[in-house]
Short mmCIF file of C-alpha atoms in Angstrom, two decimals:
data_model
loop_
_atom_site.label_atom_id
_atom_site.label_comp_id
_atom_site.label_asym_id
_atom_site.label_seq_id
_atom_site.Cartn_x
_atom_site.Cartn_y
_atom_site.Cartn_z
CA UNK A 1 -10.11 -14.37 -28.62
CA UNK A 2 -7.83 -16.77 -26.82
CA UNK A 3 -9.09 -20.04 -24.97
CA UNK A 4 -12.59 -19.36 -24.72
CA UNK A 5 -14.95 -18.55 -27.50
CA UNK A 6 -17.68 -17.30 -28.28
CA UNK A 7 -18.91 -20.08 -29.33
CA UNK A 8 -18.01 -21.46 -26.08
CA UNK A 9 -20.20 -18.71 -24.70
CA UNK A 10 -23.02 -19.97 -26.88
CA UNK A 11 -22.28 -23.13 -25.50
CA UNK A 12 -22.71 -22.42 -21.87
CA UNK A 13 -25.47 -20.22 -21.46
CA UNK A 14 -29.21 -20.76 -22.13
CA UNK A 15 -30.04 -17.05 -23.15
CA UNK A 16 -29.22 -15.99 -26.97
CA UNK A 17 -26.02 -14.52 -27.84
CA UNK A 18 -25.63 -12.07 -30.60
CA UNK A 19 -22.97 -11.42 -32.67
CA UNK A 20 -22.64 -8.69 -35.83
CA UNK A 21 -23.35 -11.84 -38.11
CA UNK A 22 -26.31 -12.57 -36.12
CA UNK A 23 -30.22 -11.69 -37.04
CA UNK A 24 -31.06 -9.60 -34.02
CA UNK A 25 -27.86 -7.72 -33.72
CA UNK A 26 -29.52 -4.34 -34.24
CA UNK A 27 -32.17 -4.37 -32.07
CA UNK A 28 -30.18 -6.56 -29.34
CA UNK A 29 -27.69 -3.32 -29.40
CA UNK A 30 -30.00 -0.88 -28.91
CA UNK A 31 -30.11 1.17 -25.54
CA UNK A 32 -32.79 3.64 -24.39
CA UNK A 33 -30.54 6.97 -25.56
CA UNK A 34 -30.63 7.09 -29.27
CA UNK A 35 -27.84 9.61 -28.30
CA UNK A 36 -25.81 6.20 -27.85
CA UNK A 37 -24.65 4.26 -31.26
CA UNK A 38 -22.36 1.45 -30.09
CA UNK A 39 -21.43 -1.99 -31.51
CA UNK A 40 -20.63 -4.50 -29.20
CA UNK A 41 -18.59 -7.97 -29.91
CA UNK A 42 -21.26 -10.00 -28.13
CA UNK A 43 -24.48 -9.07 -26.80
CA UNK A 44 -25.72 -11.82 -24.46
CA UNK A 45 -29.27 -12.11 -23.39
CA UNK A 46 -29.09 -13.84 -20.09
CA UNK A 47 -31.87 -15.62 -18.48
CA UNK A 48 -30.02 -16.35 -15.01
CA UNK A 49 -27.35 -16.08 -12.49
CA UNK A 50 -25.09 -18.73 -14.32
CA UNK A 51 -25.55 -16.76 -17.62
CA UNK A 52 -24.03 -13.49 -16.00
CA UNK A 53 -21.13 -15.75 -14.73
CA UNK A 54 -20.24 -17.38 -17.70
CA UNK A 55 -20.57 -13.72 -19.53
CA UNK A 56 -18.47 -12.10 -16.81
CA UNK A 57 -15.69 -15.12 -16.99
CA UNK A 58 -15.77 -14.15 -20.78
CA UNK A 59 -15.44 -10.55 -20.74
CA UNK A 60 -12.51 -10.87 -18.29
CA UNK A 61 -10.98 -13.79 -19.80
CA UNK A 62 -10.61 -12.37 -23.17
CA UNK A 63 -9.15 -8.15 -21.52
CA UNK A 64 -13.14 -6.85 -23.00
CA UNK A 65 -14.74 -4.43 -21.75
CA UNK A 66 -18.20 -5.68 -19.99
CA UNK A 67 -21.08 -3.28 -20.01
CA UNK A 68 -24.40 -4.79 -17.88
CA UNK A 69 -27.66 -3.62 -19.05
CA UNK A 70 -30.90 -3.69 -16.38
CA UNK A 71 -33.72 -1.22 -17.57
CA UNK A 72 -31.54 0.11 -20.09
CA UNK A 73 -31.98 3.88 -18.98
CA UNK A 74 -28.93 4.95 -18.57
CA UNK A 75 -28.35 8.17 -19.46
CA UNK A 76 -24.51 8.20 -20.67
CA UNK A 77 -25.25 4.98 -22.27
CA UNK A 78 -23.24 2.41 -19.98
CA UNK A 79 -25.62 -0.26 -21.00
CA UNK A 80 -23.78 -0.92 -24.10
CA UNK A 81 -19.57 -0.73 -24.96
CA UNK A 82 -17.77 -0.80 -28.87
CA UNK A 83 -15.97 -3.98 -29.72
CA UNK A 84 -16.64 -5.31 -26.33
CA UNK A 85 -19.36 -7.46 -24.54
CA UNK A 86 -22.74 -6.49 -23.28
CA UNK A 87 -24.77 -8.68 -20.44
CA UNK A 88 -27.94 -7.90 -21.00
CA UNK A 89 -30.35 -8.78 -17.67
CA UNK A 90 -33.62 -7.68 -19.49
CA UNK A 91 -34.71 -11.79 -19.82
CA UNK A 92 -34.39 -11.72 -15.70
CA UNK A 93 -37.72 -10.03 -14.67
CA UNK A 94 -39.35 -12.34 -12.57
CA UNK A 95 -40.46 -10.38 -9.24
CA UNK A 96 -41.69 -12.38 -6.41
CA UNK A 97 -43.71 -11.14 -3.44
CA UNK A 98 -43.71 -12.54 -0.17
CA UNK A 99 -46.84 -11.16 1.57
CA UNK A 100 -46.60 -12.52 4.90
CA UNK A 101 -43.19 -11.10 5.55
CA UNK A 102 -43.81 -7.90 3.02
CA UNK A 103 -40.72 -8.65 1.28
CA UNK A 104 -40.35 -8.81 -2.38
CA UNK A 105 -37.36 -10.47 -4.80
CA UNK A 106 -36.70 -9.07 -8.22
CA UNK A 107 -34.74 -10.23 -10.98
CA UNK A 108 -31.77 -8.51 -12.00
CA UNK A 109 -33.87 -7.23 -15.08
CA UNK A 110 -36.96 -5.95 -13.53
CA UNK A 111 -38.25 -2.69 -14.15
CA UNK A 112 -40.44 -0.45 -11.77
CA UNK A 113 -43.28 -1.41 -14.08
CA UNK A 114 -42.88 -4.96 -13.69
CA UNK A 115 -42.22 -4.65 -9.37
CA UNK A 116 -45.42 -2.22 -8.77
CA UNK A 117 -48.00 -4.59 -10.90
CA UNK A 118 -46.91 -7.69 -8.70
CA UNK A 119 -46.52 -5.77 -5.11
CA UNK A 120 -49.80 -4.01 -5.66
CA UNK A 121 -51.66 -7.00 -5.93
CA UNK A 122 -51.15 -7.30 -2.43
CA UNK A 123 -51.57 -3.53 -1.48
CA UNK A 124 -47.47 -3.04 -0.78
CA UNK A 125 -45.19 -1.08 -2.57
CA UNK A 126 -41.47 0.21 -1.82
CA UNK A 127 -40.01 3.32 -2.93
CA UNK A 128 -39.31 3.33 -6.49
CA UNK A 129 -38.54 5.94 -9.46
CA UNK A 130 -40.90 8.55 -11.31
CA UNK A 131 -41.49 6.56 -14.96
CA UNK A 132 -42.16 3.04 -14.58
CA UNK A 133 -39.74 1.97 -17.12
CA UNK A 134 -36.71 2.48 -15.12
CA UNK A 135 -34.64 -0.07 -13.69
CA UNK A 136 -35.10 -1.69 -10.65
CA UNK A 137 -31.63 -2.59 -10.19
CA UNK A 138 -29.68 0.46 -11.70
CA UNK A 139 -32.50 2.73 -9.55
CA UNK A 140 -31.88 1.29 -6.15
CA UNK A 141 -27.62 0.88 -6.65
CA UNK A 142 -27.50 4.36 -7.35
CA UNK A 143 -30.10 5.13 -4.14
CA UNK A 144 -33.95 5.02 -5.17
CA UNK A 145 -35.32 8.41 -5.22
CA UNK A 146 -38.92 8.61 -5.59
CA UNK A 147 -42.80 9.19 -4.85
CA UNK A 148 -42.26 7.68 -1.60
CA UNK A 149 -38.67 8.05 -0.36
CA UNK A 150 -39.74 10.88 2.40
CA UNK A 151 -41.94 8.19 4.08
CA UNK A 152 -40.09 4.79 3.25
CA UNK A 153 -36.96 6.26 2.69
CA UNK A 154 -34.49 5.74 -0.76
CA UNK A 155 -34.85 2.26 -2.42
CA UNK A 156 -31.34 1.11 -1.21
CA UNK A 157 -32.80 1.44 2.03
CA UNK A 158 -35.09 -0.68 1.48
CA UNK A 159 -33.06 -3.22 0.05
CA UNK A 160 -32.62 -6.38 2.38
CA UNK A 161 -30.29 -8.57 0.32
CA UNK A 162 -28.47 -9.00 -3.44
CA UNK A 163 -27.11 -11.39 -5.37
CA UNK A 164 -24.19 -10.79 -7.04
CA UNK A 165 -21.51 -11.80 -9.80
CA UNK A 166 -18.22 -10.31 -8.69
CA UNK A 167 -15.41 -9.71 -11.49
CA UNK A 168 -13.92 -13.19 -10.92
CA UNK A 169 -16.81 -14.83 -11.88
CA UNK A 170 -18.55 -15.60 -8.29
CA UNK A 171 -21.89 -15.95 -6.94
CA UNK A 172 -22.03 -13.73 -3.59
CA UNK A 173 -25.26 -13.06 -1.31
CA UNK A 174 -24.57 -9.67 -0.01
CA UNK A 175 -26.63 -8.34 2.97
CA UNK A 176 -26.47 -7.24 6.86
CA UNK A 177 -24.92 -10.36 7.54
CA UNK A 178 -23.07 -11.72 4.32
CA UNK A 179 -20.66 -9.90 2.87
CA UNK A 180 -21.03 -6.83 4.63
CA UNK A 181 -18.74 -4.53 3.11
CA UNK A 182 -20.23 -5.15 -0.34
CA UNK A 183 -23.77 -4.62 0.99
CA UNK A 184 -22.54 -1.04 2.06
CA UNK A 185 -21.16 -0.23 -1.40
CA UNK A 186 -23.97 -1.34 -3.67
CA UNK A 187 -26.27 0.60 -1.54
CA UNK A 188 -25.70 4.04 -3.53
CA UNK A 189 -22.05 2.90 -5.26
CA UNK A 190 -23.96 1.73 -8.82
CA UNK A 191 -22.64 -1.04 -10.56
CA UNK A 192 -18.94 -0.08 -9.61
CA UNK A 193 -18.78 -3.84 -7.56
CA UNK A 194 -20.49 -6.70 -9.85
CA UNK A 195 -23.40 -7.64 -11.38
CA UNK A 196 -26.75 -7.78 -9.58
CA UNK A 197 -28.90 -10.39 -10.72
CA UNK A 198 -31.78 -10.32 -7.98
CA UNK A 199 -32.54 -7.61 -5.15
CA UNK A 200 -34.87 -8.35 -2.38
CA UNK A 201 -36.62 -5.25 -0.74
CA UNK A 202 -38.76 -4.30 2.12
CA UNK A 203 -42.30 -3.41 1.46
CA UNK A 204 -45.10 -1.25 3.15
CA UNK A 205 -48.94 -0.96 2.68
CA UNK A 206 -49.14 1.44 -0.13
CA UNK A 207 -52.16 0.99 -2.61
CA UNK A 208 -54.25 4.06 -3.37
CA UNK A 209 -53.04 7.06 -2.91
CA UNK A 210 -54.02 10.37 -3.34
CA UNK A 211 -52.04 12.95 -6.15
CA UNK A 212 -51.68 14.22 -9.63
CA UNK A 213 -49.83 16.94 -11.74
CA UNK A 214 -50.99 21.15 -10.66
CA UNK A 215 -49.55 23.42 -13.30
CA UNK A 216 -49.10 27.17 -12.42
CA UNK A 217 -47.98 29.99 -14.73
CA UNK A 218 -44.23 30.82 -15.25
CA UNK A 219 -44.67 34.36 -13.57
CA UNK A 220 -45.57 32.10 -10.60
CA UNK A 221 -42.59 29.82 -10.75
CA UNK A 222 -40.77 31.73 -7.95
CA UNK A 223 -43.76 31.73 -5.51
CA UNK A 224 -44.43 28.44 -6.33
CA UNK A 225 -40.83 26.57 -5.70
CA UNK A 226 -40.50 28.88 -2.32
CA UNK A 227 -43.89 27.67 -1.06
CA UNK A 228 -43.01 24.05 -1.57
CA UNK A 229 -39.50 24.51 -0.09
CA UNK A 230 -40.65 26.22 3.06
CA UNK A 231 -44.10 23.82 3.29
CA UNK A 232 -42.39 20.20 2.47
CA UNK A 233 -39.72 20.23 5.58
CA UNK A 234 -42.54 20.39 8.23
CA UNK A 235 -45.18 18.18 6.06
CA UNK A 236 -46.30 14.86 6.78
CA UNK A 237 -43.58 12.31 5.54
CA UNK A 238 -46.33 10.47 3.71
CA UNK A 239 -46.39 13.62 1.19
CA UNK A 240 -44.23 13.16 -1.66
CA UNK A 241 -43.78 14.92 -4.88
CA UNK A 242 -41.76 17.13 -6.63
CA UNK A 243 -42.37 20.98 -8.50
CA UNK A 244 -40.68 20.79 -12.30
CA UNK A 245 -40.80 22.72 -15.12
CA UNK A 246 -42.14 21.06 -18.27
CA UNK A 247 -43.66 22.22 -21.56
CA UNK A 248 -47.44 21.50 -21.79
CA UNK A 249 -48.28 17.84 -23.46
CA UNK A 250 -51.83 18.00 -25.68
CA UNK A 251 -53.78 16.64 -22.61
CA UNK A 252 -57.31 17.07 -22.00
CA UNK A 253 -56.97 18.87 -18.78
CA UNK A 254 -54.85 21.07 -20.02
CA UNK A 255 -56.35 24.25 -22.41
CA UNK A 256 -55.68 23.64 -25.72
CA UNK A 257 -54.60 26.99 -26.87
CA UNK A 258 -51.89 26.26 -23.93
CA UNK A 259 -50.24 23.30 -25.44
CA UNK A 260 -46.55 23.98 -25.64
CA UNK A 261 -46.28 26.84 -23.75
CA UNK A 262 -43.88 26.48 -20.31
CA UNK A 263 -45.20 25.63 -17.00
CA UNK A 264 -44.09 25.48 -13.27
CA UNK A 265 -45.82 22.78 -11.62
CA UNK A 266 -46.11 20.01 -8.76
CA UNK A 267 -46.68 16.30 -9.11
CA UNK A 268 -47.99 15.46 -5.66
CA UNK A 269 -48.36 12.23 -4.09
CA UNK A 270 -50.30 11.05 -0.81
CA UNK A 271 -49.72 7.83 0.19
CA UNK A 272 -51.15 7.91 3.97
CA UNK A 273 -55.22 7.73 4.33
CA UNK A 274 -56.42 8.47 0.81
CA UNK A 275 -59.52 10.36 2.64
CA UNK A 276 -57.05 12.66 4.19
CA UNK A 277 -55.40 12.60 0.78
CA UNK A 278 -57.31 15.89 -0.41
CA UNK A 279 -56.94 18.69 2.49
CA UNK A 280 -52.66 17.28 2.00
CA UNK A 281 -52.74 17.71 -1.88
CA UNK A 282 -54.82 21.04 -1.38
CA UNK A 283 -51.76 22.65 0.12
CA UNK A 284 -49.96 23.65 -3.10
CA UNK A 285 -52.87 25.35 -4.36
CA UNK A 286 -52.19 28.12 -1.65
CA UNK A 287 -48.78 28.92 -3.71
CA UNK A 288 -50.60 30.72 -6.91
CA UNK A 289 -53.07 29.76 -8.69
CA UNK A 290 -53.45 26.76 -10.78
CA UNK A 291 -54.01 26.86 -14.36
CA UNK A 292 -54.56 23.26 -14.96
CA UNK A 293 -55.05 20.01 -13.16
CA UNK A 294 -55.36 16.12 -12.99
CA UNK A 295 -55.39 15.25 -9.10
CA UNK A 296 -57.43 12.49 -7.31
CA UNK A 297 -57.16 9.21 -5.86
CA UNK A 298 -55.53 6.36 -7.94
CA UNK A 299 -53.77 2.70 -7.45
CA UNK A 300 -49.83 4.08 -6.87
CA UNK A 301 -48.50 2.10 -10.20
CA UNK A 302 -51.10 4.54 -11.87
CA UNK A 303 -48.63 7.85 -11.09
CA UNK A 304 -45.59 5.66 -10.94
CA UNK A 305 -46.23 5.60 -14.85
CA UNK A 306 -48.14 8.62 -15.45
CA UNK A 307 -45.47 10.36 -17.64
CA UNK A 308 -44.47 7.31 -19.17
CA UNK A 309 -45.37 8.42 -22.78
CA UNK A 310 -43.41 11.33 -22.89
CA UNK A 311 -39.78 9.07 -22.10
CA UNK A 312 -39.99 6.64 -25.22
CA UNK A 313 -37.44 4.85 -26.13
CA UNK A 314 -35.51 6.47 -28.54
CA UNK A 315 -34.91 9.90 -27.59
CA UNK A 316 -31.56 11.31 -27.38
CA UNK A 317 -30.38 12.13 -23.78
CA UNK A 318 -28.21 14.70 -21.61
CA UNK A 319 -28.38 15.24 -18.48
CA UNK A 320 -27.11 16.81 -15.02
CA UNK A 321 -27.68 16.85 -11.55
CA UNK A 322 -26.85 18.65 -8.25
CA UNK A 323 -27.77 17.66 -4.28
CA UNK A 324 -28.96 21.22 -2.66
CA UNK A 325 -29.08 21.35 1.07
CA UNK A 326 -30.96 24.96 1.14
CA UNK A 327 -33.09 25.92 -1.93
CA UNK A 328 -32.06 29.56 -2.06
CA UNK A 329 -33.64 32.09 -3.39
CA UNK A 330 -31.00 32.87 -5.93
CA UNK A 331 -31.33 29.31 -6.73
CA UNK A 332 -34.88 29.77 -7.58
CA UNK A 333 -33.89 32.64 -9.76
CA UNK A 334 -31.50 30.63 -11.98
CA UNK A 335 -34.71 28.17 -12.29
CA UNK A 336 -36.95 30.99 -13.34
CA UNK A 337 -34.24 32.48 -15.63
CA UNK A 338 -33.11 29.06 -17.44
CA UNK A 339 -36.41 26.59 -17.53
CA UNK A 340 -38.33 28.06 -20.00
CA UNK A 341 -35.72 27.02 -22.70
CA UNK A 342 -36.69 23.57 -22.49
CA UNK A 343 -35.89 22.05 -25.90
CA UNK A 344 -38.95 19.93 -26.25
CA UNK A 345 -41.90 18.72 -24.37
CA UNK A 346 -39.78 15.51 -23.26
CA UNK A 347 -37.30 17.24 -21.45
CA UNK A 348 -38.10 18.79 -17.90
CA UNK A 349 -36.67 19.83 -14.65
CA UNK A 350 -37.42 18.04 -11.36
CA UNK A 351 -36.53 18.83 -7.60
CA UNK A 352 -37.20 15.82 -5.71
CA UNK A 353 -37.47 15.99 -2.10
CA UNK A 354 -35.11 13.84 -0.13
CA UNK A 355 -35.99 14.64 3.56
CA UNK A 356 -37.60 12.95 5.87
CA UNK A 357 -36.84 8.82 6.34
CA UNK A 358 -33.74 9.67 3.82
CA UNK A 359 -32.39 11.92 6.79
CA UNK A 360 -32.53 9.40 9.49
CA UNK A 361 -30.41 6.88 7.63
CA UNK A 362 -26.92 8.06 9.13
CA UNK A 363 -24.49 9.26 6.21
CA UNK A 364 -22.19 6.62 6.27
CA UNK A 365 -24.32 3.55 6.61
CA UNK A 366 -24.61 3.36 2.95
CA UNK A 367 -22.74 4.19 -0.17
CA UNK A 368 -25.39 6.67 -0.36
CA UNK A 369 -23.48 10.12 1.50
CA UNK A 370 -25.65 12.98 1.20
CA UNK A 371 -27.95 12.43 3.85
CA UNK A 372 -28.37 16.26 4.80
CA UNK A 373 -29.32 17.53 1.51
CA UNK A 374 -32.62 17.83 1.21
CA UNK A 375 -33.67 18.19 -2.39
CA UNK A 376 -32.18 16.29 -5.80
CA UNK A 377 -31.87 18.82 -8.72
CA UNK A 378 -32.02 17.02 -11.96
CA UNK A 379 -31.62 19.12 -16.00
CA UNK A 380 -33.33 15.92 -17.92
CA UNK A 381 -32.92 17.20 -21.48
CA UNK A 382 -34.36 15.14 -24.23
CA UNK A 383 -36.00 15.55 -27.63
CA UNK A 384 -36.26 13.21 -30.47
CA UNK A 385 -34.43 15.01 -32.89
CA UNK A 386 -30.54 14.19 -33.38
CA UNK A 387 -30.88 17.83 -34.85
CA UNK A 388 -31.22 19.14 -31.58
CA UNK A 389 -28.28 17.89 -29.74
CA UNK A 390 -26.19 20.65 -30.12
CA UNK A 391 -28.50 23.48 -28.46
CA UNK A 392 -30.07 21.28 -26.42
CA UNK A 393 -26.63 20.00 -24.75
CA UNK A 394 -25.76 23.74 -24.57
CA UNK A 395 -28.83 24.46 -22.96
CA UNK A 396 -28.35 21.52 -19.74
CA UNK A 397 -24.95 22.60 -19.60
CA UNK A 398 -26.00 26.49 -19.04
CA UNK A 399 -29.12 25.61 -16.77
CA UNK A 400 -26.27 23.61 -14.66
CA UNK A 401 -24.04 26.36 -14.13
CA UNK A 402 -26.67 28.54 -13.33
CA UNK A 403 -27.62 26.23 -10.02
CA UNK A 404 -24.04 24.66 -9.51
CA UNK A 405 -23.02 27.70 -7.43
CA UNK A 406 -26.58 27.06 -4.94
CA UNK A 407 -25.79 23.44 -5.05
CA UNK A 408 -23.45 21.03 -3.06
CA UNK A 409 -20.20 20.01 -4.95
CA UNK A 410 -21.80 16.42 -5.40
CA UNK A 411 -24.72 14.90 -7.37
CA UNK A 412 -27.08 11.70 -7.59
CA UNK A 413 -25.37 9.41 -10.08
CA UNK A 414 -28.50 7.89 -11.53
CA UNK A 415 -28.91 11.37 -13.53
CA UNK A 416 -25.49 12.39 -14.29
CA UNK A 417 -23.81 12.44 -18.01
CA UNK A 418 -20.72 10.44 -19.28
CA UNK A 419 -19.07 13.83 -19.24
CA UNK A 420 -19.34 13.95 -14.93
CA UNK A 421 -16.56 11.56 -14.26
CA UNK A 422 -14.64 14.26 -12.89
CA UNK A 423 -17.30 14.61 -9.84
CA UNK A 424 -16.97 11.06 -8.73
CA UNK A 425 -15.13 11.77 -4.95
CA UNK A 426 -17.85 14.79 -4.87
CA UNK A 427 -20.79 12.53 -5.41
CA UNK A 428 -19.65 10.33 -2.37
CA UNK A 429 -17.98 12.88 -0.02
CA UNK A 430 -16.54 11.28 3.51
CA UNK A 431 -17.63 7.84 1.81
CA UNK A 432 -15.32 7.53 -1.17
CA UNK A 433 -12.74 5.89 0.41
CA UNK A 434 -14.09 3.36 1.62
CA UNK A 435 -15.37 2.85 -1.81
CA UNK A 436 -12.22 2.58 -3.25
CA UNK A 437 -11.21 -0.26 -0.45
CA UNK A 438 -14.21 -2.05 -1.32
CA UNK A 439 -13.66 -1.53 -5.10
CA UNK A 440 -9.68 -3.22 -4.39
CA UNK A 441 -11.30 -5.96 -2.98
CA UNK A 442 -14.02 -7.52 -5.05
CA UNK A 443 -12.92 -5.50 -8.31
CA UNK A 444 -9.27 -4.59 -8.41
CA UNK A 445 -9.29 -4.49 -12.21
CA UNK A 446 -11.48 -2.63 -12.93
CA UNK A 447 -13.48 -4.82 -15.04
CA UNK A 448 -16.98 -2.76 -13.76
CA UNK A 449 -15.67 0.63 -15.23
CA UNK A 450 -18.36 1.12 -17.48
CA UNK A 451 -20.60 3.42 -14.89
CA UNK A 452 -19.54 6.26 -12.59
CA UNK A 453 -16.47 4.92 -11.95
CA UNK A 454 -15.03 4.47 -8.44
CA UNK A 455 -11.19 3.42 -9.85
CA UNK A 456 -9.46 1.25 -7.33
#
């Protein structure tokens, strides 16, 4: 292990450090995709910024690979590593809200769930992701898409400052004004630069607002998707939401003799004057009709975690994703054709909207490049049963090729698969090499390879 230990490491940090030999291995190893089985060295459970440094020092002391676990989402399972050392930032949750300056600072750690109950206390909210589980830090350094990103734009653009552990083992404050060029990257580069151990984000007045799940027939799906696409470019920015294709869950609203069976349908979102909130949400009803609905005003956090239950830990994950700059009607047709193979009732099929504030954010002032698409295609497959993972891979994989050829070469990293390496100078376009310069600089070992890689 050479000069330093792991009992060193025990040593020098306050949070727990597990080991094989250690009561709490198993559960400290788990990550959110049962999909992923790994056994790390050393999981440590660190409880600050001089935890992550000491972990970081160890990792790169010892030639181990260093996997950094947030929310613990991550699809392709970069959260945890074999044989090597995991820095686990789920004890760093603490989110702080300034309400005079509507500002916010979350640990490292945070989830969605954690931000949204203290920001709505005071009424604010920034964009964040669909289930409330997800990471605040692995959400926002991938971009932030989200309920709110056509008003407030993505969450990296809301993002004001971050500290950071770089691969030597430094504390850095990265923002407009410190450490620039880092700043840039982690705003849609992921966790190819260091580890984040608190973000501090811009906030807006959000507290009620004004949405719900419509579901519509299949035989509708085409009318449906086409009346969204050709409503949401002119619509308010404050109207958010996405249409998907999902399997009925046995809710009350919906029929019971129509549990299981395949639906189109459109989460919506209003987060301007909730009494204007109605006539907005009213607008997708003019696509077909609707079979079955739970819409109505409701505190924000309330949707942000609305479809928590069907993402439990535990389910095995694959997934895909595509920008599209022009939701074709072919495109549609690949939809129609493929979604109503979804494997199980946890799996689904969003296109998120990413108009609006996204588009005024110029494409190379962040990491972030795809500032003219206008929607975010992701193939979420998931079921519970290892059984499955054979034809349910299969079925992502064909659903992907279906849209690839209406899509843009490129994708949103936060829901690609450990297989989409190969897309990495794709997923950035005119801003990968400046990645890579960036990468040289605070990383030129590549000891943050454990992501979608940006090699230097």
């Amino acid at each position: 292990m050479g000069e330093y230990t792991i009992e060193d490491l025990k040593e020098r940090t306050r949070g727990p450090v597990y080991t094989r030999d250690d009561a709490g291995y198993d559960e400290a190893r788990k990550v959110h995709n049962a999909m992923i089985d790994k056994h790390p060295r050393v999981v440590v459970h660190c409880e600050n910024a001089g935890d992550v440094m000491e972990t970081v020092r160890f990792a790169a002391g010892n030639s181990l690979d260093l996997a950094v676990r947030g929310g613990s989402h991550s699809v392709p399972g970069f959260g945890t590593v074999d044989d090597g050392v995991v820095a686990d930032l789920s004890g760093m949750r603490n989110v702080r809200v300034d309400p005079t300056t509507r500002t916010a600072r979350a640990g490292g750690g945070a989830t969605w769930g954690d931000f949204n109950a203290a920001t709505h206390a005071f009424g604010l909210a920034t964009t964040g992701g669909i289930i409330s589980t997800t990471g605040v830090g692995g959400l926002t350094l991938g971009g932030g898409i989200g309920y709110l990103d056509r008003g407030l734009g993505l969450s990296c653009d809301n993002l004001i400052s971050a500290d950071v552990v770089t691969a030597d083992g430094r504390f850095l404050i990265a923002s407009e004004k410190e450490n620039e060029d880092l700043f840039w990257a982690l705003r849609g580069g992921g966790g190819n630069f260091g580890v984040v151990t608190a973000l501090e984000y811009r906030l807006a007045p959000v507290d009620t607002i004004y949405g719900g799940p419509m579901l519509f027939e299949m035989s509708d799906a085409a009318a449906v998707l086409a009346g969204f696409r050709d409503m949401i470019k002119d619509a308010p920015e404050q109207l958010g939401g996405f249409p998907a294709f999902q399997l009925a869950p046995p809710l009350p609203f919906i029929p019971e003799d129509r549990h299981g069976d395949c639906f189109t349908l459109i989460v919506g979102c209003w987060a301007g004057d909730p009494e204007r909130g109605e006539q907005e949400i009213a607008r997708f009803r003019e696509f077909a009709p609707v079979v079955a609905e739970s819409v109505g005003q409701m505190p924000y956090p309330a949707l942000n975690s609305a479809f928590d239950a069907l993402v439990p830990p535990g389910l095995q994950h694959y997934w895909k994703a595509n920008f599209v700059t022009e939701l074709t009607d072919e495109a549609i047709q690949a939809h129609v054709q493929h979604a109503p193979g979804l494997p199980a009732v946890n799996s689904t099929v969003h296109i998120y909207p990413i108009d609006g504030a996204c588009h005024r954010v110029p494409a190379d002032a962040t990491a972030f490049a795809y500032r003219d698409a206008n929607f975010a295609t992701v193939i979420a497959g998931m079921w519970p049963d290892p059984a499955q993972n054979e034809a349910g891979i299969e079925w992502v994989r064909n659903y992907y090729d279906a849209v690839a050829p209406h899509s843009e070469a490129g994708g949103y990293i936060n829901f690609m698969a450990g297989d989409d390496q190969v897309r990495i100078a794709d997923n950035y376009k005119g801003n990968y090499e400046r990645l890579v310069e960036v990468k040289r600089k605070y990383d030129p070992d590549n000891l943050f390879h454990l992501n979608q890689n940006i090699a230097p």
